[in-house]
Coordinates of C-alpha atoms and ligand atoms in Angstrom, one line a residue:
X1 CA 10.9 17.1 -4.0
X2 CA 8.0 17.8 -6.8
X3 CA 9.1 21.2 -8.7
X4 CA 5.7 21.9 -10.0
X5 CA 2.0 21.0 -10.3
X6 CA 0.3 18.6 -12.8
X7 CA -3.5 19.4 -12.2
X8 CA -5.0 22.1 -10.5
X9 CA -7.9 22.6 -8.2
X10 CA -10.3 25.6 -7.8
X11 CA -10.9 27.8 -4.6
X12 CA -14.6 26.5 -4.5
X13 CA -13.5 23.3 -4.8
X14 CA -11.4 23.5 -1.6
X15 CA -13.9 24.7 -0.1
X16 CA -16.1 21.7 -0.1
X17 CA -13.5 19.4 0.2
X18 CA -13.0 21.2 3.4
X19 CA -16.7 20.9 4.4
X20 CA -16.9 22.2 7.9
X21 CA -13.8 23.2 8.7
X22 CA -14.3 26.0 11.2
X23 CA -17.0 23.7 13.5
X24 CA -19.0 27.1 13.5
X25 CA -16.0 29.1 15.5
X26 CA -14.3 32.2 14.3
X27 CA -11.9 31.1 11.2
X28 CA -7.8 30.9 12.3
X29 CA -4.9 30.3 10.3
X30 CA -4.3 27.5 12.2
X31 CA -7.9 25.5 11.6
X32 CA -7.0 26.2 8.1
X33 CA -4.0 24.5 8.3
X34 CA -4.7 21.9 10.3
X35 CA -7.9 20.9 7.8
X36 CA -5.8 21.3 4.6
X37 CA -3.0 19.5 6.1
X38 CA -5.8 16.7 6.9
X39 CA -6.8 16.8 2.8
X40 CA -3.2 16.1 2.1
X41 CA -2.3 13.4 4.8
X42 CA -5.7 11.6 3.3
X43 CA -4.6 11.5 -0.5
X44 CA -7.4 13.8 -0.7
X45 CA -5.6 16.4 -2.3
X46 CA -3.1 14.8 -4.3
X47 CA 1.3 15.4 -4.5
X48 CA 0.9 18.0 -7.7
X49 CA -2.3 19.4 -7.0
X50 CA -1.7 23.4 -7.5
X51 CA -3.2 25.2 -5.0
X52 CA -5.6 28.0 -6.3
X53 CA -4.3 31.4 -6.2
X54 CA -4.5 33.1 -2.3
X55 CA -7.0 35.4 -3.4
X56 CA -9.4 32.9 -5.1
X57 CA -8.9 30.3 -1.7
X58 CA -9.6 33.2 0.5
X59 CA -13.0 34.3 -1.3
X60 CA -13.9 31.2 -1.6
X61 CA -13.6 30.2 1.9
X62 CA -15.3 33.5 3.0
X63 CA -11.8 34.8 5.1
X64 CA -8.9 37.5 4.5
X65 CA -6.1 36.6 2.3
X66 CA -3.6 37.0 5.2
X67 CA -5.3 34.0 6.6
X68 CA -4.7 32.4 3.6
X69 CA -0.9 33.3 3.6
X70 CA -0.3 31.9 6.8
X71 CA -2.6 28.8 6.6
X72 CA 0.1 28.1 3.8
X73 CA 3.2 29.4 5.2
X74 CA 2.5 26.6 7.9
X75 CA 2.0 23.8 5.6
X76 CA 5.6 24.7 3.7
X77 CA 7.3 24.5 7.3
X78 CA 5.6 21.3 7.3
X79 CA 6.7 20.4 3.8
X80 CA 3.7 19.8 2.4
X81 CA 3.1 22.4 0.0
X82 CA 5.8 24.3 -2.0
X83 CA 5.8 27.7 -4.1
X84 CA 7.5 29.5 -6.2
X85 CA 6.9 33.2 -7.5
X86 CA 4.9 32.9 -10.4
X87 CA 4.2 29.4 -10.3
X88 CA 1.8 29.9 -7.6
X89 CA 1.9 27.1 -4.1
X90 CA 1.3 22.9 -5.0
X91 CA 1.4 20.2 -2.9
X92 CA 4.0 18.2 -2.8
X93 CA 5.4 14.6 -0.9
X94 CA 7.4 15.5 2.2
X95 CA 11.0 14.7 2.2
X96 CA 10.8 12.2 4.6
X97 CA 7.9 10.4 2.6
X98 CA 8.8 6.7 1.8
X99 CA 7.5 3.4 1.1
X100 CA 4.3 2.1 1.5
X101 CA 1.4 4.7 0.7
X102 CA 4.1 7.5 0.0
X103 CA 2.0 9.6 -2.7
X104 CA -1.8 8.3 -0.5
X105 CA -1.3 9.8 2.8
X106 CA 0.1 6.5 4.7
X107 CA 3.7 8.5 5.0
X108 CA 5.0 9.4 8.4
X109 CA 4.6 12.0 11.1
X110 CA 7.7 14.0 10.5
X111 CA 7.5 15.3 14.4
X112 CA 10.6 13.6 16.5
X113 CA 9.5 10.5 18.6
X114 CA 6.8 10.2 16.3
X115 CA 5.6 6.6 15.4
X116 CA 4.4 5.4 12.1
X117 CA 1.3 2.6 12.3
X118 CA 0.2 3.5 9.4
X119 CA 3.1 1.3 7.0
X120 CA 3.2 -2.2 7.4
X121 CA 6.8 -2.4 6.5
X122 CA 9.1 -4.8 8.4
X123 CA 13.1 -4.2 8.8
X124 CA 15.6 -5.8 7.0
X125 CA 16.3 -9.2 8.8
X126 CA 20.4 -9.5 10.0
X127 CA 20.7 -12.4 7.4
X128 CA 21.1 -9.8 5.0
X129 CA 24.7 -9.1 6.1
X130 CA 25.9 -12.1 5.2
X131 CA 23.8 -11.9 1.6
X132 CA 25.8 -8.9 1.0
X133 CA 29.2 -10.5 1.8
X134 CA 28.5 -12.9 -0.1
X135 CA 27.6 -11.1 -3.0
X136 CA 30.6 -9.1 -3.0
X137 CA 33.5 -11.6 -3.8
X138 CA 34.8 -12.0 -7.6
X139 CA 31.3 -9.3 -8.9
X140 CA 32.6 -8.1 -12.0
X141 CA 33.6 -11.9 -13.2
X142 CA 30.4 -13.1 -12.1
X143 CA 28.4 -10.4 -14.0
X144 CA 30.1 -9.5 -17.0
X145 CA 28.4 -8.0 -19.8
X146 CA 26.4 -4.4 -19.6
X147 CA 24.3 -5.3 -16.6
X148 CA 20.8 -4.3 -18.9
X149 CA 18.7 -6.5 -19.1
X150 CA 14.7 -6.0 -18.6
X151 CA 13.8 -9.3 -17.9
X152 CA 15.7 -9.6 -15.0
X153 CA 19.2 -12.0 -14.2
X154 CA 18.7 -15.2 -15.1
X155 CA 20.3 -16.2 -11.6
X156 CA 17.6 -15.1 -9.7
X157 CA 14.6 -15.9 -12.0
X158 CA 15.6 -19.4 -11.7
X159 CA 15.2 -19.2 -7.7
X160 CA 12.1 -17.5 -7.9
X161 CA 10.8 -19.9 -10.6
X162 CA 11.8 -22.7 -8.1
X163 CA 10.0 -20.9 -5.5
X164 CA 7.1 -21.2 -7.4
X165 CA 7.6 -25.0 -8.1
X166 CA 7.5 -25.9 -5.2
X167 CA 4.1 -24.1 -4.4
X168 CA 3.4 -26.6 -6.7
X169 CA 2.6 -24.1 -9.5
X170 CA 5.6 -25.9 -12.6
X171 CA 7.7 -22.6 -13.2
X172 CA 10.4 -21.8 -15.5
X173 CA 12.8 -18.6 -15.5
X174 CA 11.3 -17.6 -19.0
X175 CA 8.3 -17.1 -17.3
X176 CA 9.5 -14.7 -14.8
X177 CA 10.1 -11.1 -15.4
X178 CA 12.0 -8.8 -12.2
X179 CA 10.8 -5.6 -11.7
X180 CA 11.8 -2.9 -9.1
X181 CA 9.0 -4.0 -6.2
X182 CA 5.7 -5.0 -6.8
X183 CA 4.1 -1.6 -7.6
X184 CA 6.6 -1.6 -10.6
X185 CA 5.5 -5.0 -11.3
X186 CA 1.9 -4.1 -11.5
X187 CA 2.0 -0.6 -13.0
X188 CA 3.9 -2.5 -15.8
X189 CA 1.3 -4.8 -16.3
X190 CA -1.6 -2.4 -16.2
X191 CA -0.1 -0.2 -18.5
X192 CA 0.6 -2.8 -21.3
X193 CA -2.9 -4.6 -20.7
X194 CA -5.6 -1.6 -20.2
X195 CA -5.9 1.2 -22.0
X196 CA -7.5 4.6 -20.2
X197 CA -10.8 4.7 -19.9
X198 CA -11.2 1.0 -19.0
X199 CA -12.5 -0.8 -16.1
X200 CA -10.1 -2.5 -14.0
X201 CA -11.9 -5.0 -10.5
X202 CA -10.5 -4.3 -7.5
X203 CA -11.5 -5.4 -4.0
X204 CA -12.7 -3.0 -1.9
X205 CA -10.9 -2.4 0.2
X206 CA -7.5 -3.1 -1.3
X207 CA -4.5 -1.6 -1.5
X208 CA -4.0 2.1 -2.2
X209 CA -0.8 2.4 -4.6
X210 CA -2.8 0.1 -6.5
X211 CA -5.8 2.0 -6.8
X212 CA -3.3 5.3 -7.9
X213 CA -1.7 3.4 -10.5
X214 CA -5.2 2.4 -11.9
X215 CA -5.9 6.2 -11.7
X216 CA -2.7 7.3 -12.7
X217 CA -3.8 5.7 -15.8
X218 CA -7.3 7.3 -16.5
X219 CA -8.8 3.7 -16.1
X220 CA -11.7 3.2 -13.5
X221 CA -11.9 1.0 -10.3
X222 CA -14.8 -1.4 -10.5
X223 CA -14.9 -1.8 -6.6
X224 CA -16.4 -5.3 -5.5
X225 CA -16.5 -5.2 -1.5
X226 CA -15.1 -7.9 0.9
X227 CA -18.1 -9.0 2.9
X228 CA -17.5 -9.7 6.5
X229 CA -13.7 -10.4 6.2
X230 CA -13.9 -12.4 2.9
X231 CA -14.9 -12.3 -1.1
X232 CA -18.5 -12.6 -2.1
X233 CA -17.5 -14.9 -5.4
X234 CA -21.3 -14.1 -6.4
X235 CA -20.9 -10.4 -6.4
X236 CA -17.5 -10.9 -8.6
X237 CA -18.6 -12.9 -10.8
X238 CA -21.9 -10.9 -11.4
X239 CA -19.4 -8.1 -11.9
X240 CA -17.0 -9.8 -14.3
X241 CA -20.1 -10.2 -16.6
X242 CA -21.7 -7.1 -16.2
X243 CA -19.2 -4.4 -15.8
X244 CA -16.7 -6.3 -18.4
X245 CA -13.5 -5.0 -16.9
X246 CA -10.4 -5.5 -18.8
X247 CA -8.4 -6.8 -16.1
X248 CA -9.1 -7.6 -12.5
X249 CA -6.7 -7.0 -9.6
X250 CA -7.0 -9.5 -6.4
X251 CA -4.7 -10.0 -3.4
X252 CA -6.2 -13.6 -2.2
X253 CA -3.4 -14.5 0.3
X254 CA -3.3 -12.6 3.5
X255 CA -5.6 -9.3 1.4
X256 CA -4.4 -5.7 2.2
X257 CA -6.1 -4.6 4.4
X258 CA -8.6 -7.2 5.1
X259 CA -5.7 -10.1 6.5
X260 CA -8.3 -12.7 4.5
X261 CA -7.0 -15.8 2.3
X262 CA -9.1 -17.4 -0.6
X263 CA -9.1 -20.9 0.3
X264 CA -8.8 -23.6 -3.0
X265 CA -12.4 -24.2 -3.5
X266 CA -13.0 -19.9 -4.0
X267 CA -10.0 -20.0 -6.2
X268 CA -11.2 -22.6 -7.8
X269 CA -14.7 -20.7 -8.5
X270 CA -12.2 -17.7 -9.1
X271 CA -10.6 -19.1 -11.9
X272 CA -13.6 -20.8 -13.6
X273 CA -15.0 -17.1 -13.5
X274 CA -12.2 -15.2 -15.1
X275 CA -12.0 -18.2 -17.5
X276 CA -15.6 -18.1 -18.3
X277 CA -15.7 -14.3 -18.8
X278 CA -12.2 -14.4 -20.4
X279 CA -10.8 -11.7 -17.9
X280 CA -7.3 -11.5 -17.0
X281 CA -6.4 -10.8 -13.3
X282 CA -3.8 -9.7 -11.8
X283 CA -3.0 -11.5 -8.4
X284 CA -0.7 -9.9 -6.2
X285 CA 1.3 -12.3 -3.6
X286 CA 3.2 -9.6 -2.0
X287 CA 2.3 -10.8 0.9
X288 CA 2.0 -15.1 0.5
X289 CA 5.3 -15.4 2.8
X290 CA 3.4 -13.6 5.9
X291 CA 1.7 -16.7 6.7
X292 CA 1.5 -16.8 10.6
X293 CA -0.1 -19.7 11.8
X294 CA 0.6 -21.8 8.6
X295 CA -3.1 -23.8 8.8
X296 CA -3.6 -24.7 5.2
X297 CA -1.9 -23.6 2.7
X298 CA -3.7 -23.3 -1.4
X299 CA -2.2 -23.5 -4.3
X300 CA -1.1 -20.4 -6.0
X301 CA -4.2 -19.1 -7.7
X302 CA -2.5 -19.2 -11.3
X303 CA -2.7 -23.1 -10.5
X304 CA -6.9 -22.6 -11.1
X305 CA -6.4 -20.7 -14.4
X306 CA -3.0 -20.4 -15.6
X307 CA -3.5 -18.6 -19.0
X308 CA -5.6 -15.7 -16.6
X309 CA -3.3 -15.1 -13.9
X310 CA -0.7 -12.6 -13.6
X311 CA 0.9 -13.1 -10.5
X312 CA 3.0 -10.3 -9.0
X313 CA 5.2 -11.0 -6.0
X314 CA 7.6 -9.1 -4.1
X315 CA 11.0 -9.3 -1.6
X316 CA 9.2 -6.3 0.5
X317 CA 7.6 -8.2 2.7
X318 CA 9.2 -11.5 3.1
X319 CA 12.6 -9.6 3.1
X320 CA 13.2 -6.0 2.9
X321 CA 11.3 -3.2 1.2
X322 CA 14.6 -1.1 0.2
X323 CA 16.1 -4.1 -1.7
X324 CA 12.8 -2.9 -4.0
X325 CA 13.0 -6.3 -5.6
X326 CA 9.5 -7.3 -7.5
X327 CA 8.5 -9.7 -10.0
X328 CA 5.7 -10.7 -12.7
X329 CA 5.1 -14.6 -13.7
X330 CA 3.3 -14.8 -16.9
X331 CA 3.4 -16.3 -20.2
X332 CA 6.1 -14.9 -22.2
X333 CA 3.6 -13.5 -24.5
X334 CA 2.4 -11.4 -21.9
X335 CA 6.0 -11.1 -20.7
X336 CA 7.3 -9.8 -23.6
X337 CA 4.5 -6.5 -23.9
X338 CA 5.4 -6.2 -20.2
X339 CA 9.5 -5.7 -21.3
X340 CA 8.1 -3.6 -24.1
X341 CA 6.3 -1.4 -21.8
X342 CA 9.6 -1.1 -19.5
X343 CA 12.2 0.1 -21.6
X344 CA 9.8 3.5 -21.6
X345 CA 10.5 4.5 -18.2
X346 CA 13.5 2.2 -16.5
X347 CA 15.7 -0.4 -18.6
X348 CA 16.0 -2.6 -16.0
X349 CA 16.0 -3.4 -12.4
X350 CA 19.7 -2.7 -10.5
X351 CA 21.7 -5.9 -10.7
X352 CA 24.1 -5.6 -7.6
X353 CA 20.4 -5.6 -5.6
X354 CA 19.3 -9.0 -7.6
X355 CA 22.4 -10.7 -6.6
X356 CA 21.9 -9.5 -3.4
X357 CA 18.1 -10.6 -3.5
X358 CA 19.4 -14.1 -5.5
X359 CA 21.8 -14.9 -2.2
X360 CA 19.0 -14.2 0.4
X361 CA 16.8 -16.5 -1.4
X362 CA 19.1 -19.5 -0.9
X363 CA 19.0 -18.8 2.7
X364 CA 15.0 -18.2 3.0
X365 CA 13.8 -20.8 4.7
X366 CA 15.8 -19.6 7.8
X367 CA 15.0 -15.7 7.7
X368 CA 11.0 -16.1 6.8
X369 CA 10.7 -19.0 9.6
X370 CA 12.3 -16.1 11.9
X371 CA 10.2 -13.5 10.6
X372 CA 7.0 -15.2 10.8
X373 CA 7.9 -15.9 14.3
X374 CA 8.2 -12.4 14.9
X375 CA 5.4 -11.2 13.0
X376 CA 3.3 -13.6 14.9
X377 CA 4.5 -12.9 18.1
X378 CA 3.8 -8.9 17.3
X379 CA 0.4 -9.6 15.6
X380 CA -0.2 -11.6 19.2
X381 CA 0.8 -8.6 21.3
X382 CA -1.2 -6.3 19.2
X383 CA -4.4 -8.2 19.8
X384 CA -4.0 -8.4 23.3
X385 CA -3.2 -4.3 23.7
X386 CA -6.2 -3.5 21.8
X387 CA -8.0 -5.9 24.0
X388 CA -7.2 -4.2 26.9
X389 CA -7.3 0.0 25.5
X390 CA -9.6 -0.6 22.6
X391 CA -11.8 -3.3 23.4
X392 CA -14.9 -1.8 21.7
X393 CA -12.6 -1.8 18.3
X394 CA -13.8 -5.3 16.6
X395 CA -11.8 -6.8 14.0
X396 CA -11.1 -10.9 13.2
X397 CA -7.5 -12.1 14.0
X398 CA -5.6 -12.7 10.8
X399 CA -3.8 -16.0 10.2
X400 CA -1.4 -14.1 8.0
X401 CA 0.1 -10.6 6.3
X402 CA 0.9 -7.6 8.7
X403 CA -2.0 -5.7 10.2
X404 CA -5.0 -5.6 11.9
X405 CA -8.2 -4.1 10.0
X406 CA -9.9 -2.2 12.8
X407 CA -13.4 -1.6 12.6
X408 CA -14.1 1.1 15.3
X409 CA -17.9 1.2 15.2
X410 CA -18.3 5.1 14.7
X411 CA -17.1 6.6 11.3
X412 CA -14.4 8.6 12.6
X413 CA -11.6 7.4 11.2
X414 CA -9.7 10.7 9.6
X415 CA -10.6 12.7 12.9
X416 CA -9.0 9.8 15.2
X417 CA -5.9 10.1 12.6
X418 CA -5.7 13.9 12.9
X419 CA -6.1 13.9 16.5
X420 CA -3.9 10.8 16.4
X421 CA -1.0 12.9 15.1
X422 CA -1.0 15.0 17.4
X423 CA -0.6 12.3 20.0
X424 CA 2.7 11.8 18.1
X425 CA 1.2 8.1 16.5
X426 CA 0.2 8.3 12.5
X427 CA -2.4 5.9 11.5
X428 CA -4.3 4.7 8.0
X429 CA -8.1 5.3 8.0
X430 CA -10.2 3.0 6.0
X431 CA -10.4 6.0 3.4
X432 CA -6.8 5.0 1.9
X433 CA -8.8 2.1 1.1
X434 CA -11.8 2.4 -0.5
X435 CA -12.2 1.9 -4.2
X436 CA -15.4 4.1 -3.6
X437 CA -17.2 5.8 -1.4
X438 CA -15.2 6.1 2.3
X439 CA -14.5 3.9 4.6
X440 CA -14.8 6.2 7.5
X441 CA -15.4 3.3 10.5
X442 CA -12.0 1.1 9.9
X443 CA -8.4 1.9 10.4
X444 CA -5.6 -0.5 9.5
X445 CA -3.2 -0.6 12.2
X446 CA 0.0 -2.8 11.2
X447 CA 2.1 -4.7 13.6
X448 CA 5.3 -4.5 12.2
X449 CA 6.4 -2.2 14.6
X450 CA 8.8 -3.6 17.7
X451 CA 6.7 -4.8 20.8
X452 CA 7.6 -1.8 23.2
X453 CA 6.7 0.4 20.1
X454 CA 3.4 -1.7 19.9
X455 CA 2.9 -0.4 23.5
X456 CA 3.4 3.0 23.2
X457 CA 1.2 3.3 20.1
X458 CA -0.9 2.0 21.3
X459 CA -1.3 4.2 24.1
X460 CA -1.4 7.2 22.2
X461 CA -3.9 6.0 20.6
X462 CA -6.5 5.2 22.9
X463 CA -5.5 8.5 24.2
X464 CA -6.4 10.2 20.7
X465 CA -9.3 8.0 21.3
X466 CA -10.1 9.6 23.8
X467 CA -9.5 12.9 23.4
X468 CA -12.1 12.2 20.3
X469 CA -14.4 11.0 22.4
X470 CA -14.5 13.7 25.3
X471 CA -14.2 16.5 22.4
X472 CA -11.0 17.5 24.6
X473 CA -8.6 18.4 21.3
X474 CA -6.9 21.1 19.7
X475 CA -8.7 19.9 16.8
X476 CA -12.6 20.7 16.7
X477 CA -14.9 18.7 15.1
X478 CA -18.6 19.1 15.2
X479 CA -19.6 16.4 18.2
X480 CA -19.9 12.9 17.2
Ligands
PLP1 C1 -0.7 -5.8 -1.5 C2 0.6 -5.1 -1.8 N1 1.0 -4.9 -3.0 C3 2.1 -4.3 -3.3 C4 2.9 -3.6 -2.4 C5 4.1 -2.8 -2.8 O1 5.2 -3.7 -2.7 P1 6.6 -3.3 -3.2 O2 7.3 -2.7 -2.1 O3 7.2 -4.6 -3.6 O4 6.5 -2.4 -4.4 C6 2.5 -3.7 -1.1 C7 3.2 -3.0 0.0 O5 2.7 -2.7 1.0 C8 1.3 -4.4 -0.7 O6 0.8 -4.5 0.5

């Protein structure tokens, strides 16, 4: 848990990030909290973010400080904000907060029977039993030596750089670089390629640990939207020659949240545009493996401009997300300021997990045949439910990745989430999202979540839906 606050925000600055918040009824404790709980759930206000003092939130807001005090006495039994005498209240990541959009709002609902359609984060498959046995046998003769190393164990760098080969993209180990997950992977890069205050592309939408780490970093998002499910090449190349940003960051197989693949002729235009402009990009293929119905299948975009492309991958999704395996192919140039920049905040990536990681590859064929079966199946089912509770949600079946982007036709995406949790389902609006501006109609649902799970989300949902609709929720909002 966070033990103190890194930026703060004023009482009038609550106040319009709260907007209406009463819906013209008398003021409560419990409106507060549930609209300042929303803030937090939506990344709006940020893990660190000191709260102002009581008295300052109360005059802003217009109501008594003992309002105030229990408005924030219920978020602490949720866990969302701390305090300490002195030190004033902040907000902090719940305990239970993990994975995929931990520090954006994308964390669970901590209430029991509570589901989570919000992270797109598959189990570990059973194969990875045996991995471990097999691991285990004769370690410490195996692995002698100190067990640092920043670039990673050769052992498994030479699997991945066969992976790679046999995408067709001609890989060697010193090209490879492990990192703890593919966040890790393209912090790292960002932080030894752009320098605060410089422009980084990004689709919009994309994903939103991405979008922190660019922030995190004081550089800007240069948002280029996806345009009906797919990339407008002529708006991203406009923008690589206008807005001249230092480094670009794409997901062109199976994009987050989008589902959408680049086929070869627009990475081919891709890569004569970064060439052309001389951009670097990073291209993140966290989620390559998730391909579902296996139609066609591109070469890796660093094939179209090889001395551009940065391409980030990850065991997350193909695997597990707690083996928090990543890794960076690049030149070793590249790779080298990439090891520099490491040694700053972790010296290496934990080797007993890289074994472990090394003997699952050798196996992969098997487990990702099996997932993708699964995931296809699931992705199948998810259609059809929404087909039969949501069918005025549109949204274009994915041939690959993990979830469904929903567009539901009204903006009310962060109301349907609050009321949502209260159906005991949490969901991702579009905001998480959006590289600007908000993306208020769309919601992401994954469908990573077991069938009879799938149901009962499902059902909750078009409940929440429902509830929305009929104004019939503990939550008001001002009607739609
Ligand atoms: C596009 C994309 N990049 C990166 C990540 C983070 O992956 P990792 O768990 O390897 O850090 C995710 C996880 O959801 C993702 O969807």
């Amino acid at each position: 848990m966070m033990t103190s606050a890194v930026r703060h925000v004023q009482g009038r600055k609550v106040a319009e990030l709260l907007g209406e918040w009463t819906a013209g009824a008398a003021a409560s404790s419990q409106q507060l909290h549930r609209a300042l709980r929303r803030l937090v759930l939506d990344g709006v206000l940020a893990p660190a973010t000191r709260l102002p003092a009581e008295r300052d939130l109360a005059s802003s807001l217009g109501v008594s400080r003992t309002l105030v005090v229990r408005a924030l006495e219920l978020l602490r039994e949720d866990d969302l904000v701390a305090s300490r005498r002195g030190a004033g209240s902040w907000i902090t990541v719940p305990s239970g907060g993990d994975g995929e959009g931990a520090v954006t709002g994308l964390f669970g609902p901590s209430g029991e029977g509570a589901l989570n359609m919000a992270q797109a984060t598959p189990c570990a498959p059973p194969e990875l039993d045996d991995a471990l046995d097999r691991a285990r046998p004769r370690f410490a003769e195996l692995y002698p030596g100190s067990g640092y190393d920043p670039r990673g164990l050769l052992r498994l760098r030479e699997r991945l750089a066969e992976r790679f080969t046999r995408r067709g993209l001609p890989t060697g180990p010193h090209q490879i670089l492990v990192t703890s997950g593919a966040q890790h992977a393209f912090s790292l890069t960002l932080r030894a390629l752009v320098a605060p205050g410089e422009r980084v592309l990004v689709e919009h939408p994309t994903y939103p640990n991405a979008l922190e780490a660019v922030r995190g970093l004081r550089a800007s998002t240069v948002g280029v939207p996806m345009v009906d499910g797919s990339w407008d090449l002529d708006a991203v190349e406009a923008t690589l020659r206008q807005a001249a940003p230092r480094l670009a960051y794409l997901i062109p197989d199976f994009q987050n949240p989008t589902g959408a693949r680049l086929d070869e002729a627009g990475r081919q235009r891709l890569g004569t545009a970064l060439r052309r402009n001389g951009t670097s990009a990073v291209v993140d293929e966290t989620l390559v493996d998730m391909d579902l119905d296996g139609v066609a299948q591109p070469l890796p975009m660093a094939a179209f401009a090889e001395e551009r492309v940065i391409t980030v991958g990850s065991a997350s999704k193909s695997f597990w997300g707690g083996l928090r395996i990543g890794w960076v192919r690049a030149s070793e140039d590249i790779l080298q300021r990439i090891a520099a920049t490491r040694v700053a905040g972790d010296l290496g990536t934990p080797v007993l997990e890289q074994v472990v990681f090394a003997e699952l590859l050798a196996d992969a064929d098997t487990v990702l045949g099996r997932r993708r079966e699964k995931m296809r199946a699931r992705r199948d089912r998810l259609v059809e439910l929404l087909g039969t509770h949501c069918p005025e949600w549109r949204f274009q079946v994915p041939r690959g990745g993990l979830s469904l982007w929903c567009d539901l036709g009204v903006p009310v995406g962060g109301k349907l989430a609050v009321i949502a949790e209260q159906h005991g389902v949490h969901i991702g609006s579009g905001m998480h999202f959006a590289a600007h501006g908000n993306l208020e109609r769309f919601l992401r649902l994954p469908y990573t979540l077991p069938p009879e799970q799938l149901e009962d989300g499902v059902a909750r949902l078009a409940r929440a839906r429902d509830a929305l609709r009929s104004g019939v929720s503990s939550v008001e909002f001002p009607v739609m």
